[in-house]
Short mmCIF file of C-alpha atoms in Angstrom, two decimals:
data_model
loop_
_atom_site.label_atom_id
_atom_site.label_comp_id
_atom_site.label_asym_id
_atom_site.label_seq_id
_atom_site.Cartn_x
_atom_site.Cartn_y
_atom_site.Cartn_z
CA UNK A 1 104.07 23.91 -4.06
CA UNK A 2 101.97 20.83 -3.31
CA UNK A 3 98.29 20.92 -2.21
CA UNK A 4 96.41 18.23 -0.33
CA UNK A 5 92.91 17.71 0.78
CA UNK A 6 92.40 16.88 4.46
CA UNK A 7 89.44 14.87 6.02
CA UNK A 8 88.79 13.87 9.60
CA UNK A 9 89.44 10.13 10.01
CA UNK A 10 86.28 8.14 8.98
CA UNK A 11 84.58 10.90 7.13
CA UNK A 12 84.44 12.25 3.59
CA UNK A 13 82.67 15.57 4.31
CA UNK A 14 83.83 19.06 5.29
CA UNK A 15 87.39 18.53 3.86
CA UNK A 16 90.05 21.25 3.87
CA UNK A 17 92.63 22.00 1.08
CA UNK A 18 95.94 23.12 2.49
CA UNK A 19 99.47 23.77 1.09
CA UNK A 20 102.31 21.45 2.10
CA UNK A 21 105.36 23.09 3.34
CA UNK A 22 108.02 22.45 5.97
CA UNK A 23 107.94 19.35 8.07
CA UNK A 24 105.27 16.72 8.88
CA UNK A 25 104.78 18.48 12.23
CA UNK A 26 103.99 21.67 10.41
CA UNK A 27 101.38 19.93 8.38
CA UNK A 28 99.75 18.34 11.44
CA UNK A 29 99.67 21.76 13.07
CA UNK A 30 97.91 23.29 10.08
CA UNK A 31 95.44 20.27 10.02
CA UNK A 32 94.65 20.91 13.73
CA UNK A 33 93.81 24.50 13.06
CA UNK A 34 91.68 23.80 9.90
CA UNK A 35 89.77 20.81 11.27
CA UNK A 36 89.45 21.80 14.91
CA UNK A 37 90.94 18.62 16.23
CA UNK A 38 94.21 17.58 17.75
CA UNK A 39 95.89 16.02 14.82
CA UNK A 40 98.35 13.16 15.60
CA UNK A 41 98.70 11.15 12.50
CA UNK A 42 97.92 11.16 8.75
CA UNK A 43 96.58 8.30 6.61
CA UNK A 44 96.29 8.04 2.78
CA UNK A 45 93.19 6.73 1.07
CA UNK A 46 94.10 3.18 1.47
CA UNK A 47 94.83 3.48 5.23
CA UNK A 48 98.61 3.83 5.01
CA UNK A 49 100.29 5.78 7.73
CA UNK A 50 102.36 8.74 6.51
CA UNK A 51 105.41 9.37 8.63
CA UNK A 52 107.47 11.45 6.15
CA UNK A 53 106.28 14.59 4.40
CA UNK A 54 108.31 13.60 1.31
CA UNK A 55 105.80 10.79 0.76
CA UNK A 56 102.97 13.27 0.15
CA UNK A 57 102.15 14.03 -3.48
CA UNK A 58 100.21 16.89 -5.03
CA UNK A 59 96.42 16.61 -4.82
CA UNK A 60 96.56 13.68 -2.41
CA UNK A 61 93.53 12.99 -0.14
CA UNK A 62 94.64 12.50 3.41
CA UNK A 63 92.73 11.46 6.60
CA UNK A 64 93.75 13.06 9.90
CA UNK A 65 93.46 11.05 13.06
CA UNK A 66 93.60 12.05 16.73
CA UNK A 67 95.42 8.73 17.40
CA UNK A 68 92.65 6.30 16.69
CA UNK A 69 92.98 3.63 13.92
CA UNK A 70 92.20 4.43 10.36
CA UNK A 71 88.48 4.32 9.31
CA UNK A 72 87.71 4.81 5.71
CA UNK A 73 84.49 6.43 4.39
CA UNK A 74 83.10 3.07 3.22
CA UNK A 75 83.66 1.49 6.67
CA UNK A 76 81.71 4.30 8.28
CA UNK A 77 78.69 3.75 6.06
CA UNK A 78 78.84 0.09 6.84
CA UNK A 79 78.92 0.76 10.59
CA UNK A 80 75.89 3.10 10.26
CA UNK A 81 74.05 0.50 8.33
CA UNK A 82 74.87 -2.15 10.98
CA UNK A 83 73.63 0.21 13.79
CA UNK A 84 70.50 1.13 11.87
CA UNK A 85 69.79 -2.55 11.17
CA UNK A 86 70.36 -3.42 14.84
CA UNK A 87 67.70 -0.92 15.95
CA UNK A 88 65.16 -1.89 13.33
CA UNK A 89 65.44 -5.61 13.57
CA UNK A 90 62.57 -7.54 15.06
CA UNK A 91 62.53 -9.03 18.53
CA UNK A 92 60.25 -11.41 20.28
CA UNK A 93 59.72 -11.04 24.09
CA UNK A 94 58.28 -13.80 26.24
CA UNK A 95 56.68 -11.84 29.14
CA UNK A 96 55.24 -14.29 31.68
CA UNK A 97 54.42 -16.77 29.02
CA UNK A 98 52.89 -14.32 26.57
CA UNK A 99 54.75 -13.36 23.38
CA UNK A 100 55.24 -9.70 22.31
CA UNK A 101 56.88 -8.85 18.97
CA UNK A 102 58.51 -5.44 18.47
CA UNK A 103 61.59 -3.77 17.07
CA UNK A 104 64.75 -3.01 18.90
CA UNK A 105 64.40 0.67 18.23
CA UNK A 106 60.99 0.73 20.07
CA UNK A 107 62.68 -0.62 23.23
CA UNK A 108 65.68 1.71 22.93
CA UNK A 109 64.68 5.07 21.46
CA UNK A 110 61.82 6.35 23.68
CA UNK A 111 63.46 5.74 27.04
CA UNK A 112 67.23 5.45 26.35
CA UNK A 113 68.10 5.17 30.07
CA UNK A 114 65.53 2.46 30.91
CA UNK A 115 66.37 -1.12 31.81
CA UNK A 116 64.87 -2.23 28.47
CA UNK A 117 67.03 0.10 26.47
CA UNK A 118 70.13 -1.23 28.26
CA UNK A 119 69.05 -4.79 27.74
CA UNK A 120 68.44 -4.59 23.97
CA UNK A 121 70.67 -1.70 22.77
CA UNK A 122 73.41 -4.15 21.73
CA UNK A 123 73.01 -7.82 21.01
CA UNK A 124 73.71 -10.28 23.86
CA UNK A 125 75.34 -7.66 26.04
CA UNK A 126 73.21 -8.63 29.07
CA UNK A 127 73.15 -12.37 28.13
CA UNK A 128 69.35 -12.42 27.94
CA UNK A 129 67.86 -15.82 28.21
CA UNK A 130 65.90 -17.15 25.16
CA UNK A 131 63.36 -19.92 24.84
CA UNK A 132 63.41 -22.63 22.16
CA UNK A 133 61.84 -20.23 19.61
CA UNK A 134 64.49 -17.50 20.29
CA UNK A 135 62.17 -15.21 22.25
CA UNK A 136 63.72 -13.36 25.13
CA UNK A 137 62.39 -14.49 28.50
CA UNK A 138 61.33 -11.85 31.03
CA UNK A 139 59.49 -12.89 34.19
CA UNK A 140 56.98 -10.04 34.54
CA UNK A 141 53.20 -9.66 34.23
CA UNK A 142 52.05 -9.55 30.61
CA UNK A 143 48.80 -7.78 31.54
CA UNK A 144 50.72 -4.79 32.95
CA UNK A 145 53.54 -4.91 30.35
CA UNK A 146 51.19 -4.33 27.32
CA UNK A 147 50.38 -0.63 28.24
CA UNK A 148 54.08 -0.03 28.74
CA UNK A 149 55.01 -1.39 25.27
CA UNK A 150 52.29 0.62 23.71
CA UNK A 151 53.63 3.76 25.40
CA UNK A 152 57.18 3.01 23.96
CA UNK A 153 55.60 2.69 20.51
CA UNK A 154 53.72 5.91 20.28
CA UNK A 155 54.30 7.78 23.56
CA UNK A 156 50.63 7.72 24.73
CA UNK A 157 49.51 6.16 27.96
CA UNK A 158 46.46 4.00 27.17
CA UNK A 159 45.17 1.46 29.70
CA UNK A 160 42.29 -0.78 28.83
CA UNK A 161 39.38 -1.16 31.19
CA UNK A 162 39.74 -3.68 33.88
CA UNK A 163 43.58 -3.22 34.28
CA UNK A 164 44.70 -1.98 37.63
CA UNK A 165 46.69 1.28 37.02
CA UNK A 166 48.75 0.70 40.14
CA UNK A 167 50.06 -2.64 38.62
CA UNK A 168 51.13 -0.77 35.52
CA UNK A 169 52.90 1.76 37.81
CA UNK A 170 54.93 -0.97 39.51
CA UNK A 171 55.99 -2.43 36.09
CA UNK A 172 57.03 1.02 34.87
CA UNK A 173 59.23 1.50 38.03
CA UNK A 174 60.65 -1.98 37.60
CA UNK A 175 61.77 -1.30 34.00
CA UNK A 176 63.08 2.21 34.94
CA UNK A 177 60.71 4.19 32.65
CA UNK A 178 60.59 7.33 34.69
CA UNK A 179 58.45 9.55 32.50
CA UNK A 180 55.80 6.88 32.36
CA UNK A 181 55.87 6.37 36.11
CA UNK A 182 55.31 10.16 36.67
CA UNK A 183 52.25 10.11 34.39
CA UNK A 184 50.81 7.06 36.10
CA UNK A 185 51.28 8.63 39.50
CA UNK A 186 49.40 11.81 38.37
CA UNK A 187 46.66 9.64 36.85
CA UNK A 188 46.17 7.76 40.14
CA UNK A 189 45.96 10.99 42.13
CA UNK A 190 43.44 12.45 39.82
CA UNK A 191 41.30 9.26 39.81
CA UNK A 192 40.81 9.38 43.59
CA UNK A 193 37.60 11.03 44.77
CA UNK A 194 37.94 14.21 46.70
CA UNK A 195 37.74 14.00 50.45
CA UNK A 196 34.17 14.32 51.62
CA UNK A 197 33.90 16.46 54.83
CA UNK A 198 30.25 17.02 54.48
CA UNK A 199 28.05 16.17 57.59
CA UNK A 200 26.23 12.84 57.83
CA UNK A 201 22.52 13.34 57.24
CA UNK A 202 19.60 11.87 59.17
CA UNK A 203 18.82 9.55 56.30
CA UNK A 204 22.32 8.02 56.27
CA UNK A 205 22.35 7.57 60.07
CA UNK A 206 18.89 5.87 59.90
CA UNK A 207 20.35 3.50 57.25
CA UNK A 208 23.32 2.78 59.57
CA UNK A 209 20.89 2.03 62.45
CA UNK A 210 18.69 -0.25 60.46
CA UNK A 211 21.73 -2.20 59.23
CA UNK A 212 23.12 -2.67 62.65
CA UNK A 213 21.74 -5.43 65.00
CA UNK A 214 20.24 -4.16 68.22
CA UNK A 215 22.86 -5.79 70.43
CA UNK A 216 25.86 -4.55 68.29
CA UNK A 217 27.68 -1.38 69.14
CA UNK A 218 27.49 1.35 66.61
CA UNK A 219 30.73 3.13 66.44
CA UNK A 220 30.34 6.86 65.40
CA UNK A 221 33.64 8.07 66.86
CA UNK A 222 34.78 11.33 65.29
CA UNK A 223 32.07 11.49 62.68
CA UNK A 224 30.53 14.78 61.63
CA UNK A 225 26.82 15.21 62.27
CA UNK A 226 26.94 19.03 62.40
CA UNK A 227 23.49 20.57 61.98
CA UNK A 228 21.75 17.22 61.31
CA UNK A 229 18.14 16.54 62.48
CA UNK A 230 18.44 13.57 64.81
CA UNK A 231 15.23 14.27 66.78
CA UNK A 232 13.27 11.37 68.33
CA UNK A 233 15.83 8.76 67.20
CA UNK A 234 16.78 5.77 69.30
CA UNK A 235 20.49 6.41 69.85
CA UNK A 236 21.05 4.21 72.91
CA UNK A 237 24.45 2.81 73.60
CA UNK A 238 26.00 4.48 70.50
CA UNK A 239 29.63 5.61 70.77
CA UNK A 240 29.74 9.32 69.79
CA UNK A 241 33.19 9.91 71.27
CA UNK A 242 34.78 13.09 69.81
CA UNK A 243 31.94 13.35 67.21
CA UNK A 244 30.86 16.71 65.88
CA UNK A 245 27.20 17.12 67.03
CA UNK A 246 27.23 20.95 66.98
CA UNK A 247 23.91 22.63 66.17
CA UNK A 248 22.23 19.19 65.96
CA UNK A 249 18.53 18.82 66.62
CA UNK A 250 18.35 16.07 69.26
CA UNK A 251 15.07 16.97 70.88
CA UNK A 252 13.34 13.90 72.52
CA UNK A 253 16.09 11.64 71.25
CA UNK A 254 16.93 8.57 73.41
CA UNK A 255 20.58 8.86 74.29
CA UNK A 256 20.53 6.43 77.22
CA UNK A 257 24.03 5.15 78.10
CA UNK A 258 25.47 6.75 75.01
CA UNK A 259 29.15 7.83 75.04
CA UNK A 260 29.50 11.56 74.31
CA UNK A 261 32.98 11.89 75.77
CA UNK A 262 34.84 14.95 74.27
CA UNK A 263 32.07 15.37 71.69
CA UNK A 264 31.10 18.77 70.37
CA UNK A 265 27.49 19.59 71.32
CA UNK A 266 27.79 23.43 71.19
CA UNK A 267 24.60 25.08 70.17
CA UNK A 268 22.78 21.71 69.94
CA UNK A 269 19.10 21.31 71.03
CA UNK A 270 18.51 18.39 73.36
CA UNK A 271 15.19 19.52 74.95
CA UNK A 272 13.38 16.57 76.38
CA UNK A 273 16.13 14.11 75.51
CA UNK A 274 16.65 10.98 77.54
CA UNK A 275 20.25 11.12 78.91
CA UNK A 276 20.12 8.38 81.52
CA UNK A 277 23.58 7.03 82.33
CA UNK A 278 25.08 9.10 79.54
CA UNK A 279 28.91 9.67 79.47
CA UNK A 280 29.73 13.27 78.74
CA UNK A 281 33.22 13.70 80.14
CA UNK A 282 34.86 16.86 78.94
CA UNK A 283 32.07 17.35 76.44
CA UNK A 284 31.68 20.88 74.95
CA UNK A 285 28.08 21.77 75.18
CA UNK A 286 28.40 25.59 75.39
CA UNK A 287 25.22 27.36 74.54
CA UNK A 288 23.22 24.11 74.22
CA UNK A 289 19.58 23.71 75.22
CA UNK A 290 18.79 20.79 77.58
CA UNK A 291 15.38 21.77 78.91
CA UNK A 292 13.42 19.05 80.60
CA UNK A 293 16.14 16.35 80.07
CA UNK A 294 16.15 13.20 82.16
CA UNK A 295 19.51 12.23 83.61
CA UNK A 296 17.97 10.09 86.40
CA UNK A 297 18.44 6.36 85.97
CA UNK A 298 16.07 4.30 88.25
CA UNK A 299 18.55 1.39 88.36
CA UNK A 300 21.14 3.64 89.97
CA UNK A 301 23.44 4.21 86.91
CA UNK A 302 24.39 7.93 87.13
CA UNK A 303 25.14 10.30 84.30
CA UNK A 304 28.69 11.53 84.18
CA UNK A 305 29.27 15.11 83.07
CA UNK A 306 32.64 15.54 84.85
CA UNK A 307 34.71 18.33 83.30
CA UNK A 308 32.00 19.17 80.84
CA UNK A 309 31.88 22.79 79.35
CA UNK A 310 28.23 23.74 79.99
CA UNK A 311 28.68 27.55 79.72
CA UNK A 312 25.37 29.24 79.11
CA UNK A 313 23.38 26.01 78.82
CA UNK A 314 19.65 26.05 79.54
CA UNK A 315 18.77 22.99 81.66
CA UNK A 316 15.60 24.27 83.22
CA UNK A 317 13.39 21.61 84.70
CA UNK A 318 15.81 18.75 84.09
CA UNK A 319 15.92 15.71 86.38
CA UNK A 320 19.56 15.43 87.47
CA UNK A 321 19.48 13.36 90.62
CA UNK A 322 22.92 12.05 91.51
CA UNK A 323 24.48 13.40 88.37
CA UNK A 324 28.24 13.92 88.42
CA UNK A 325 29.11 17.53 87.52
CA UNK A 326 32.53 17.47 89.24
CA UNK A 327 34.74 20.42 88.04
CA UNK A 328 32.30 21.20 85.20
CA UNK A 329 31.74 24.69 83.95
CA UNK A 330 28.22 26.04 84.41
CA UNK A 331 28.95 29.69 84.15
CA UNK A 332 25.87 31.83 83.24
CA UNK A 333 23.85 28.52 82.99
CA UNK A 334 20.08 28.29 83.68
CA UNK A 335 19.30 25.49 86.12
CA UNK A 336 15.95 26.76 87.33
CA UNK A 337 13.68 24.09 89.00
CA UNK A 338 16.31 21.38 88.39
CA UNK A 339 16.32 18.28 90.58
CA UNK A 340 19.97 18.09 91.73
CA UNK A 341 19.33 16.03 94.79
CA UNK A 342 22.61 14.14 95.67
CA UNK A 343 24.42 15.65 92.75
CA UNK A 344 28.20 16.05 92.79
CA UNK A 345 29.05 19.67 92.19
CA UNK A 346 32.49 19.65 93.90
CA UNK A 347 34.80 22.18 92.20
CA UNK A 348 32.05 23.27 89.76
CA UNK A 349 32.05 26.75 88.34
CA UNK A 350 28.51 28.05 89.17
CA UNK A 351 29.32 31.74 88.64
CA UNK A 352 26.16 33.75 87.76
CA UNK A 353 24.28 30.40 87.56
CA UNK A 354 20.53 30.59 88.04
CA UNK A 355 19.68 27.82 90.57
CA UNK A 356 16.23 29.22 91.55
CA UNK A 357 13.87 26.63 92.76
CA UNK A 358 16.50 23.81 92.59
CA UNK A 359 16.46 20.86 94.94
CA UNK A 360 20.03 20.69 96.23
CA UNK A 361 19.39 18.31 99.10
CA UNK A 362 22.59 16.21 99.83
CA UNK A 363 24.23 17.83 96.91
CA UNK A 364 28.16 18.19 97.21
CA UNK A 365 29.06 21.79 96.61
CA UNK A 366 32.46 21.67 98.18
CA UNK A 367 34.93 23.94 96.47
CA UNK A 368 32.43 25.19 93.91
CA UNK A 369 32.43 28.81 92.71
CA UNK A 370 29.00 30.30 93.51
CA UNK A 371 29.87 33.86 92.96
CA UNK A 372 26.80 35.75 91.65
CA UNK A 373 24.74 32.51 91.74
CA UNK A 374 20.98 32.85 92.32
CA UNK A 375 19.49 30.63 95.06
CA UNK A 376 15.99 32.06 95.22
CA UNK A 377 12.94 29.92 96.17
CA UNK A 378 15.05 26.87 97.18
CA UNK A 379 13.04 23.74 97.95
CA UNK A 380 15.33 22.72 100.75
CA UNK A 381 18.03 24.58 102.80
CA UNK A 382 21.38 24.48 101.05
CA UNK A 383 23.89 22.13 102.76
CA UNK A 384 27.55 22.11 101.86
CA UNK A 385 28.78 18.51 101.80
CA UNK A 386 31.61 18.00 104.33
CA UNK A 387 34.26 15.47 104.95
CA UNK A 388 33.67 13.33 107.98
CA UNK A 389 37.25 13.64 109.07
CA UNK A 390 37.04 17.40 109.71
CA UNK A 391 35.68 18.54 113.15
CA UNK A 392 33.32 21.29 112.16
CA UNK A 393 30.15 22.87 113.37
CA UNK A 394 26.95 20.85 112.88
CA UNK A 395 25.11 21.51 109.66
CA UNK A 396 21.50 22.46 110.51
CA UNK A 397 18.95 24.66 108.70
CA UNK A 398 19.01 28.31 109.64
CA UNK A 399 15.33 27.97 110.57
CA UNK A 400 16.22 26.16 113.72
CA UNK A 401 18.76 28.76 114.69
CA UNK A 402 16.32 31.53 114.23
CA UNK A 403 13.46 29.85 115.87
CA UNK A 404 15.63 29.38 119.02
CA UNK A 405 16.68 33.01 118.81
CA UNK A 406 13.13 34.10 118.91
CA UNK A 407 12.36 32.25 122.06
CA UNK A 408 10.76 29.07 120.59
CA UNK A 409 12.11 26.75 123.37
CA UNK A 410 10.74 23.53 122.01
CA UNK A 411 12.54 23.95 118.68
CA UNK A 412 15.83 24.78 120.51
CA UNK A 413 15.34 21.70 122.76
CA UNK A 414 15.13 19.64 119.64
CA UNK A 415 18.32 21.22 118.50
CA UNK A 416 20.13 20.34 121.63
CA UNK A 417 18.93 16.76 121.66
CA UNK A 418 19.62 16.12 117.98
CA UNK A 419 21.94 13.17 117.11
CA UNK A 420 24.64 15.42 115.75
CA UNK A 421 25.45 16.47 119.26
CA UNK A 422 25.90 13.03 120.73
CA UNK A 423 28.80 11.68 118.65
CA UNK A 424 31.73 12.76 120.85
CA UNK A 425 32.62 13.87 124.46
CA UNK A 426 32.88 17.41 123.41
CA UNK A 427 29.51 17.36 121.72
CA UNK A 428 28.12 15.92 125.06
CA UNK A 429 29.65 18.85 126.90
CA UNK A 430 28.01 21.28 124.41
CA UNK A 431 24.67 19.63 124.94
CA UNK A 432 24.96 19.86 128.73
CA UNK A 433 25.96 23.43 128.56
CA UNK A 434 23.08 24.29 126.23
CA UNK A 435 20.53 22.37 128.28
CA UNK A 436 21.52 24.35 131.45
CA UNK A 437 20.49 27.50 129.67
CA UNK A 438 17.31 26.04 128.25
CA UNK A 439 14.78 27.34 130.77
CA UNK A 440 15.50 31.06 130.36
CA UNK A 441 16.19 31.04 126.66
CA UNK A 442 16.13 34.29 124.83
CA UNK A 443 18.01 36.01 122.06
CA UNK A 444 20.98 36.97 124.17
CA UNK A 445 21.31 33.51 125.76
CA UNK A 446 21.17 31.86 122.37
CA UNK A 447 23.95 34.18 121.14
CA UNK A 448 26.00 33.13 124.18
CA UNK A 449 25.34 29.47 123.48
CA UNK A 450 26.48 29.89 119.93
CA UNK A 451 29.71 31.70 121.07
CA UNK A 452 30.34 28.89 123.68
CA UNK A 453 30.04 26.24 120.93
CA UNK A 454 32.60 28.11 118.96
CA UNK A 455 35.11 28.13 121.86
CA UNK A 456 35.07 24.30 121.94
CA UNK A 457 35.72 23.92 118.22
CA UNK A 458 39.48 23.38 117.49
CA UNK A 459 40.87 26.75 116.58
CA UNK A 460 42.46 25.49 113.25
CA UNK A 461 39.28 24.21 111.81
CA UNK A 462 36.67 27.02 112.41
CA UNK A 463 34.57 27.34 109.23
CA UNK A 464 32.35 29.95 107.66
CA UNK A 465 29.09 30.41 109.51
CA UNK A 466 27.35 30.39 106.14
CA UNK A 467 27.73 26.64 105.87
CA UNK A 468 24.37 24.91 105.87
CA UNK A 469 22.45 28.11 105.29
CA UNK A 470 20.20 29.06 102.37
CA UNK A 471 20.72 32.51 100.78
CA UNK A 472 17.77 33.77 102.65
CA UNK A 473 19.13 32.44 105.95
CA UNK A 474 22.50 34.07 105.17
CA UNK A 475 20.81 37.43 104.89
CA UNK A 476 19.03 36.82 108.18
CA UNK A 477 22.35 35.89 109.78
CA UNK A 478 23.81 39.20 108.60
CA UNK A 479 20.99 41.05 110.35
CA UNK A 480 21.86 39.20 113.65
CA UNK A 481 25.54 40.08 113.55
CA UNK A 482 24.96 43.42 115.26
CA UNK A 483 22.68 41.86 117.83
CA UNK A 484 25.40 39.26 118.74
CA UNK A 485 27.97 41.99 119.04
CA UNK A 486 25.77 43.88 121.36
CA UNK A 487 25.26 40.76 123.46
CA UNK A 488 28.97 40.21 123.87
CA UNK A 489 29.59 43.77 124.96
CA UNK A 490 27.28 43.33 127.90
CA UNK A 491 29.28 40.54 129.47
CA UNK A 492 32.05 41.46 131.92
CA UNK A 493 35.55 40.01 131.43
CA UNK A 494 36.02 37.04 133.81
CA UNK A 495 39.31 35.33 134.29
CA UNK A 496 38.22 32.21 136.30
CA UNK A 497 38.16 28.93 134.26
CA UNK A 498 34.93 27.27 133.44
CA UNK A 499 35.12 23.57 134.54
CA UNK A 500 31.75 22.64 132.95
CA UNK A 501 32.93 23.60 129.50
CA UNK A 502 36.48 22.44 129.97
CA UNK A 503 37.96 25.88 129.43
CA UNK A 504 41.08 25.41 131.43
CA UNK A 505 43.31 27.74 129.46
CA UNK A 506 41.07 30.76 129.57
CA UNK A 507 37.70 31.82 130.98
CA UNK A 508 34.51 31.28 128.93
CA UNK A 509 34.14 35.09 128.76
CA UNK A 510 37.65 35.47 127.47
CA UNK A 511 36.68 32.89 124.82
CA UNK A 512 33.55 34.99 124.16
CA UNK A 513 35.70 38.00 123.44
CA UNK A 514 37.86 35.85 121.20
CA UNK A 515 34.84 34.58 119.36
CA UNK A 516 33.44 38.06 119.05
CA UNK A 517 36.43 38.86 116.90
CA UNK A 518 35.84 35.72 114.98
CA UNK A 519 32.23 36.62 114.34
CA UNK A 520 33.21 40.09 113.20
CA UNK A 521 35.57 38.49 110.68
CA UNK A 522 33.20 35.87 109.25
CA UNK A 523 30.23 38.19 108.64
CA UNK A 524 32.15 39.54 105.70
CA UNK A 525 31.71 36.75 103.07
CA UNK A 526 33.33 38.69 100.23
CA UNK A 527 36.27 36.29 100.10
CA UNK A 528 34.24 33.03 100.26
CA UNK A 529 35.00 30.38 102.94
CA UNK A 530 37.54 31.58 105.49
CA UNK A 531 39.54 29.74 108.15
CA UNK A 532 40.05 31.52 111.42
CA UNK A 533 43.30 31.08 113.45
CA UNK A 534 43.67 32.45 116.95
#
């Protein structure tokens, strides 16, 4: 029985000794089992192909192949030496005109999937261009390539001072060195200073003010001044739009013509501040203190606080002539002794607002919510501003009505001859009717006159009798409601028309009975302004 030693093609290690029997196919099957490969052919030590089992001699050394050509053990050693030499031979790179000398293994081993590894793994595979000295030409920045080459040499990221780390990152991405790119991105992120959300101090703002020319606009939009002490500073014409000024100390600061639109002034102290011509549209000043502030601009430029949130603010003693507070919220605010002459308060929420001692002459309060508001010690009677297009009752102080009701004929005569009654034909009829009753004026005749005036007013536009009345006058009018009702009861029902008053459809006394129901309905002011329809 013959024995042979089997090796895998190209190796001289881990051989197997097997017995030769049967056919060549039987020997290949045994070789497959012993060597763990799919044996297809056998070679002798000199590379000869064995195709007949009879050619095999005892103690032969055979090489088993899976179909590839014969490779002897000496050829394998030579290939290894060639490969090792290829990775350890020296190369010169010309990077942007600067020469770098390194080994092939340095460019290949650390990052085997990078562009540099593919370029220099095998000689001239990429057809790299070389200069006259044999250096490989690469058109990249030498300043940023040096840290990359050092990383490939020893695996450490070292960047000399003065080199932009972002430039190194771009080179690493270009050459496809992914691990280095990740390290660079992390280093850039860590080198950035943390975001500073701390408020700007008084010292910093003063430095900004001193560095800015007087005629230049200082933009402070969206900046955080929370809790800063900005008292007595000249902040004129500065743009504080959407800035955070909550809990700031702005006492006696000059904010003339500043833009505080949508700024946060909640809890801030602006006592004695100059706010002439300030823009505070939709500003949040809830809980702020604005005692003794000056909003009045002599040149006529009015402060604009439209839509501002002024809940619970303390504006006692402020000068607010002509200020625009349209649709602002002044719930629970303190406006004692404020000068609101000519101010626009249309649609303003004045619920539980203290307006004691305020001057509201010519102020526009149309549509405002005055539920629970305090109007004690008013300097002038309260007048609701009306549209000139609506035919309504004349707006006169309650003092004139009460003086006439008490028999003061001269005051009532002035009432009848006032310009408000001479603007239309119907007003002229009212004046004639009132003057006819002038001689024997008393409480009852005054009541009749008031009812007759009501009959001539178009039925679709009758308005609440509290218009034009101060809170004290409204209480006095409430006390007269019973008197007016008693007066009406004493008049008989007459059906003949009154030609003087133009009552062609119904008699004046029928109109009186109609107006009596109207008075009974309007004395209850719980639902605010009411419109009466016949």
